[in-house]
Amino acid sequence: MQVIHIGNPILRKIAEPIENFDAELSSFVEELTKTMYEEDGVGLAAPQVAVSKRLFVFDDGSGPRVMINPEILEKSIEQISMEEGCLSVPGIYADITRPAWVKIRYQDVEGQIHEELFEGYSGRIVQHEYDHLEGILFIDYLSPAKKALLRPKLNNIMKGKVSK
Ligand SMILES: [Zn+2]
């Protein structure tokens, strides 16, 4: 699987819900997880491998997880700042402010529905990955000034010149 970079329009699409919880889905999840580890990521969303579906995998340090058709039910009022990076925006890291925790409803690979609260580091990962399903990238949250500073680097990534 090939991870696509900013500039590819698939990353800006609203991803489609998953309807079939079949063998094809489980092998896709397996492949996506493998790619995440190969690329040294802590999360990878299907749109990042050019598949515009509502699904992502992540590992917050406690093993591989998958979330299918996730929905954010509740967000904390409290916001925290943490450094983020993204396999689709290689070489760029920035402090981003987001809610400290989120409550998410999602389906597992068998289609079972779960509700779970994620805070701290895992809360951060799931919010970042969820955004990919909505066509949002973490750099969208940067101030215009900070974005202007990163513009030359971003342009290089879009031209295919990637510096890791
Ligand atoms: Zn990302």
PDB file of C-alpha atoms and ligand atoms in Angstrom:
ATOM      1  CA  MET A   1       0.000   0.000   0.000  1.00  0.00           C
ATOM      2  CA  GLN A   2       1.202   3.454  -0.907  1.00  0.00           C
ATOM      3  CA  VAL A   3       0.641   6.403   1.457  1.00  0.00           C
ATOM      4  CA  ILE A   4      -0.510   9.467  -0.503  1.00  0.00           C
ATOM      5  CA  HIS A   5       0.579  13.009   0.311  1.00  0.00           C
ATOM      6  CA  ILE A   6      -1.033  16.414   0.673  1.00  0.00           C
ATOM      7  CA  GLY A   7      -1.926  17.718  -2.768  1.00  0.00           C
ATOM      8  CA  ASN A   8      -3.761  14.493  -3.659  1.00  0.00           C
ATOM      9  CA  PRO A   9      -7.503  15.381  -3.821  1.00  0.00           C
ATOM     10  CA  ILE A  10      -8.541  12.057  -2.184  1.00  0.00           C
ATOM     11  CA  LEU A  11      -7.250  13.425   1.147  1.00  0.00           C
ATOM     12  CA  ARG A  12      -9.818  16.248   0.896  1.00  0.00           C
ATOM     13  CA  LYS A  13     -12.882  14.083   0.233  1.00  0.00           C
ATOM     14  CA  ILE A  14     -15.513  13.112   2.796  1.00  0.00           C
ATOM     15  CA  ALA A  15     -15.031   9.350   3.093  1.00  0.00           C
ATOM     16  CA  GLU A  16     -17.883   6.877   2.483  1.00  0.00           C
ATOM     17  CA  PRO A  17     -19.334   4.619   5.203  1.00  0.00           C
ATOM     18  CA  ILE A  18     -18.366   0.938   5.293  1.00  0.00           C
ATOM     19  CA  GLU A  19     -21.363  -1.307   4.684  1.00  0.00           C
ATOM     20  CA  ASN A  20     -19.943  -4.790   4.232  1.00  0.00           C
ATOM     21  CA  PHE A  21     -18.192  -6.435   7.162  1.00  0.00           C
ATOM     22  CA  ASP A  22     -16.679  -9.250   5.151  1.00  0.00           C
ATOM     23  CA  ALA A  23     -13.366 -11.011   4.514  1.00  0.00           C
ATOM     24  CA  GLU A  24     -12.336  -8.278   2.104  1.00  0.00           C
ATOM     25  CA  LEU A  25     -12.694  -5.718   4.884  1.00  0.00           C
ATOM     26  CA  SER A  26     -10.613  -7.734   7.347  1.00  0.00           C
ATOM     27  CA  SER A  27      -7.801  -8.193   4.856  1.00  0.00           C
ATOM     28  CA  PHE A  28      -7.885  -4.468   4.076  1.00  0.00           C
ATOM     29  CA  VAL A  29      -7.608  -3.700   7.814  1.00  0.00           C
ATOM     30  CA  GLU A  30      -4.678  -6.119   8.074  1.00  0.00           C
ATOM     31  CA  GLU A  31      -2.880  -4.484   5.148  1.00  0.00           C
ATOM     32  CA  LEU A  32      -3.550  -0.983   6.476  1.00  0.00           C
ATOM     33  CA  THR A  33      -2.162  -1.957   9.896  1.00  0.00           C
ATOM     34  CA  LYS A  34       0.936  -3.478   8.277  1.00  0.00           C
ATOM     35  CA  THR A  35       1.496  -0.282   6.285  1.00  0.00           C
ATOM     36  CA  MET A  36       1.107   1.863   9.424  1.00  0.00           C
ATOM     37  CA  TYR A  37       3.882  -0.089  11.192  1.00  0.00           C
ATOM     38  CA  GLU A  38       6.112  -0.133   8.102  1.00  0.00           C
ATOM     39  CA  GLU A  39       5.818   3.649   7.850  1.00  0.00           C
ATOM     40  CA  ASP A  40       6.419   4.128  11.586  1.00  0.00           C
ATOM     41  CA  GLY A  41       3.046   5.785  12.084  1.00  0.00           C
ATOM     42  CA  VAL A  42       0.830   5.691  15.187  1.00  0.00           C
ATOM     43  CA  GLY A  43      -2.295   5.939  13.054  1.00  0.00           C
ATOM     44  CA  LEU A  44      -3.337   5.523   9.430  1.00  0.00           C
ATOM     45  CA  ALA A  45      -6.701   6.288   7.864  1.00  0.00           C
ATOM     46  CA  ALA A  46      -8.016   4.567   4.718  1.00  0.00           C
ATOM     47  CA  PRO A  47      -8.056   7.831   2.675  1.00  0.00           C
ATOM     48  CA  GLN A  48      -4.279   8.050   3.243  1.00  0.00           C
ATOM     49  CA  VAL A  49      -3.871   4.964   1.051  1.00  0.00           C
ATOM     50  CA  ALA A  50      -6.299   6.420  -1.503  1.00  0.00           C
ATOM     51  CA  VAL A  51      -9.337   4.460  -0.248  1.00  0.00           C
ATOM     52  CA  SER A  52     -12.073   6.969   0.587  1.00  0.00           C
ATOM     53  CA  LYS A  53     -13.791   4.888   3.299  1.00  0.00           C
ATOM     54  CA  ARG A  54     -14.636   5.648   6.936  1.00  0.00           C
ATOM     55  CA  LEU A  55     -12.038   3.528   8.671  1.00  0.00           C
ATOM     56  CA  PHE A  56      -8.726   4.008  10.440  1.00  0.00           C
ATOM     57  CA  VAL A  57      -6.184   1.976  12.382  1.00  0.00           C
ATOM     58  CA  PHE A  58      -3.964   3.180  15.216  1.00  0.00           C
ATOM     59  CA  ASP A  59      -1.652   2.041  17.974  1.00  0.00           C
ATOM     60  CA  ASP A  60      -1.332   4.255  21.042  1.00  0.00           C
ATOM     61  CA  GLY A  61       1.248   1.883  22.515  1.00  0.00           C
ATOM     62  CA  SER A  62      -1.192  -0.824  23.596  1.00  0.00           C
ATOM     63  CA  GLY A  63      -1.405  -2.722  20.304  1.00  0.00           C
ATOM     64  CA  PRO A  64      -3.197  -2.341  16.974  1.00  0.00           C
ATOM     65  CA  ARG A  65      -6.782  -1.051  16.952  1.00  0.00           C
ATOM     66  CA  VAL A  66      -9.334  -0.377  14.248  1.00  0.00           C
ATOM     67  CA  MET A  67     -12.289   1.988  14.119  1.00  0.00           C
ATOM     68  CA  ILE A  68     -14.897   1.640  11.417  1.00  0.00           C
ATOM     69  CA  ASN A  69     -17.610   4.270  10.766  1.00  0.00           C
ATOM     70  CA  PRO A  70     -16.542   6.260  13.864  1.00  0.00           C
ATOM     71  CA  GLU A  71     -18.736   9.075  15.184  1.00  0.00           C
ATOM     72  CA  ILE A  72     -17.603  11.627  17.755  1.00  0.00           C
ATOM     73  CA  LEU A  73     -20.423  11.749  20.320  1.00  0.00           C
ATOM     74  CA  GLU A  74     -18.930  14.210  22.781  1.00  0.00           C
ATOM     75  CA  LYS A  75     -15.825  16.380  23.154  1.00  0.00           C
ATOM     76  CA  SER A  76     -14.351  17.949  26.275  1.00  0.00           C
ATOM     77  CA  ILE A  77     -14.509  21.699  26.703  1.00  0.00           C
ATOM     78  CA  GLU A  78     -10.959  21.557  28.001  1.00  0.00           C
ATOM     79  CA  GLN A  79      -8.418  21.870  25.187  1.00  0.00           C
ATOM     80  CA  ILE A  80      -4.803  20.717  25.212  1.00  0.00           C
ATOM     81  CA  SER A  81      -1.866  21.355  22.911  1.00  0.00           C
ATOM     82  CA  MET A  82       0.264  18.485  21.546  1.00  0.00           C
ATOM     83  CA  GLU A  83       2.735  18.078  18.731  1.00  0.00           C
ATOM     84  CA  GLU A  84       1.333  16.324  15.665  1.00  0.00           C
ATOM     85  CA  GLY A  85       2.743  14.962  12.458  1.00  0.00           C
ATOM     86  CA  CYS A  86       1.177  13.002   9.604  1.00  0.00           C
ATOM     87  CA  LEU A  87       2.401  10.379   7.138  1.00  0.00           C
ATOM     88  CA  SER A  88       0.587  12.356   4.428  1.00  0.00           C
ATOM     89  CA  VAL A  89       2.406  15.586   5.367  1.00  0.00           C
ATOM     90  CA  PRO A  90       5.928  14.155   5.808  1.00  0.00           C
ATOM     91  CA  GLY A  91       8.575  16.114   7.667  1.00  0.00           C
ATOM     92  CA  ILE A  92       6.172  18.651   9.187  1.00  0.00           C
ATOM     93  CA  TYR A  93       5.386  18.749  12.903  1.00  0.00           C
ATOM     94  CA  ALA A  94       3.384  21.358  14.764  1.00  0.00           C
ATOM     95  CA  ASP A  95       1.661  21.942  18.092  1.00  0.00           C
ATOM     96  CA  ILE A  96      -2.085  21.638  17.626  1.00  0.00           C
ATOM     97  CA  THR A  97      -4.786  22.451  20.169  1.00  0.00           C
ATOM     98  CA  ARG A  98      -7.710  20.032  20.430  1.00  0.00           C
ATOM     99  CA  PRO A  99     -10.205  18.798  23.045  1.00  0.00           C
ATOM    100  CA  ALA A 100      -8.519  16.839  25.881  1.00  0.00           C
ATOM    101  CA  TRP A 101     -10.903  13.911  25.406  1.00  0.00           C
ATOM    102  CA  VAL A 102     -13.546  12.603  23.033  1.00  0.00           C
ATOM    103  CA  LYS A 103     -16.269   9.993  23.317  1.00  0.00           C
ATOM    104  CA  ILE A 104     -16.498   7.916  20.155  1.00  0.00           C
ATOM    105  CA  ARG A 105     -18.960   5.372  18.823  1.00  0.00           C
ATOM    106  CA  TYR A 106     -17.424   3.012  16.268  1.00  0.00           C
ATOM    107  CA  GLN A 107     -17.750  -0.437  14.760  1.00  0.00           C
ATOM    108  CA  ASP A 108     -15.128  -3.171  14.904  1.00  0.00           C
ATOM    109  CA  VAL A 109     -14.151  -5.403  11.999  1.00  0.00           C
ATOM    110  CA  GLU A 110     -17.156  -7.652  12.709  1.00  0.00           C
ATOM    111  CA  GLY A 111     -19.578  -4.732  12.713  1.00  0.00           C
ATOM    112  CA  GLN A 112     -20.151  -4.699  16.499  1.00  0.00           C
ATOM    113  CA  ILE A 113     -20.853  -1.224  17.894  1.00  0.00           C
ATOM    114  CA  HIS A 114     -18.709   0.147  20.738  1.00  0.00           C
ATOM    115  CA  GLU A 115     -18.607   3.401  22.676  1.00  0.00           C
ATOM    116  CA  GLU A 116     -15.373   4.488  24.286  1.00  0.00           C
ATOM    117  CA  LEU A 117     -13.720   7.531  25.797  1.00  0.00           C
ATOM    118  CA  PHE A 118     -10.239   8.454  24.619  1.00  0.00           C
ATOM    119  CA  GLU A 119      -8.048  10.987  26.394  1.00  0.00           C
ATOM    120  CA  GLY A 120      -4.462  12.184  26.352  1.00  0.00           C
ATOM    121  CA  TYR A 121      -2.287  10.637  23.659  1.00  0.00           C
ATOM    122  CA  SER A 122      -4.920   8.177  22.393  1.00  0.00           C
ATOM    123  CA  GLY A 123      -7.532  10.950  22.368  1.00  0.00           C
ATOM    124  CA  ARG A 124      -5.164  12.924  20.200  1.00  0.00           C
ATOM    125  CA  ILE A 125      -4.558  10.083  17.738  1.00  0.00           C
ATOM    126  CA  VAL A 126      -8.242   9.262  17.237  1.00  0.00           C
ATOM    127  CA  GLN A 127      -9.136  12.932  16.664  1.00  0.00           C
ATOM    128  CA  HIS A 128      -6.359  13.311  14.088  1.00  0.00           C
ATOM    129  CA  GLU A 129      -7.373  10.099  12.282  1.00  0.00           C
ATOM    130  CA  TYR A 130     -11.081  10.943  12.441  1.00  0.00           C
ATOM    131  CA  ASP A 131     -10.307  14.237  10.680  1.00  0.00           C
ATOM    132  CA  HIS A 132      -8.882  12.293   7.719  1.00  0.00           C
ATOM    133  CA  LEU A 133     -12.360  10.830   7.137  1.00  0.00           C
ATOM    134  CA  GLU A 134     -13.710  14.384   6.900  1.00  0.00           C
ATOM    135  CA  GLY A 135     -11.014  15.570   4.497  1.00  0.00           C
ATOM    136  CA  ILE A 136      -9.251  17.601   7.199  1.00  0.00           C
ATOM    137  CA  LEU A 137      -5.473  17.686   7.730  1.00  0.00           C
ATOM    138  CA  PHE A 138      -3.771  18.835  10.941  1.00  0.00           C
ATOM    139  CA  ILE A 139      -2.088  21.747   9.204  1.00  0.00           C
ATOM    140  CA  ASP A 140      -5.568  23.205   8.576  1.00  0.00           C
ATOM    141  CA  TYR A 141      -5.601  24.228  12.257  1.00  0.00           C
ATOM    142  CA  LEU A 142      -2.437  26.339  11.991  1.00  0.00           C
ATOM    143  CA  SER A 143      -2.580  30.107  12.080  1.00  0.00           C
ATOM    144  CA  PRO A 144      -2.156  31.848   8.696  1.00  0.00           C
ATOM    145  CA  ALA A 145       1.262  33.123   9.863  1.00  0.00           C
ATOM    146  CA  LYS A 146       2.499  29.661  10.810  1.00  0.00           C
ATOM    147  CA  LYS A 147       1.097  28.227   7.587  1.00  0.00           C
ATOM    148  CA  ALA A 148       2.900  30.876   5.553  1.00  0.00           C
ATOM    149  CA  LEU A 149       6.161  29.835   7.234  1.00  0.00           C
ATOM    150  CA  LEU A 150       5.560  26.195   6.277  1.00  0.00           C
ATOM    151  CA  ARG A 151       4.400  27.031   2.746  1.00  0.00           C
ATOM    152  CA  PRO A 152       7.760  26.306   0.991  1.00  0.00           C
ATOM    153  CA  LYS A 153       7.997  22.894   2.701  1.00  0.00           C
ATOM    154  CA  LEU A 154       4.364  22.108   1.873  1.00  0.00           C
ATOM    155  CA  ASN A 155       4.920  23.089  -1.749  1.00  0.00           C
ATOM    156  CA  ASN A 156       7.879  20.698  -1.942  1.00  0.00           C
ATOM    157  CA  ILE A 157       5.760  17.840  -0.585  1.00  0.00           C
ATOM    158  CA  MET A 158       3.042  18.639  -3.135  1.00  0.00           C
ATOM    159  CA  LYS A 159       5.638  18.597  -5.925  1.00  0.00           C
ATOM    160  CA  GLY A 160       6.737  15.176  -4.739  1.00  0.00           C
ATOM    161  CA  LYS A 161       9.992  16.338  -3.171  1.00  0.00           C
ATOM    162  CA  VAL A 162       9.788  14.711   0.228  1.00  0.00           C
ATOM    163  CA  SER A 163      12.318  15.327   2.944  1.00  0.00           C
ATOM    164  CA  LYS A 164      11.877  13.075   5.943  1.00  0.00           C
TER     165      LYS A 164
HETATM  166 ZN    ZN B   1      -2.580  12.092   9.447  1.00  0.00          ZN
END
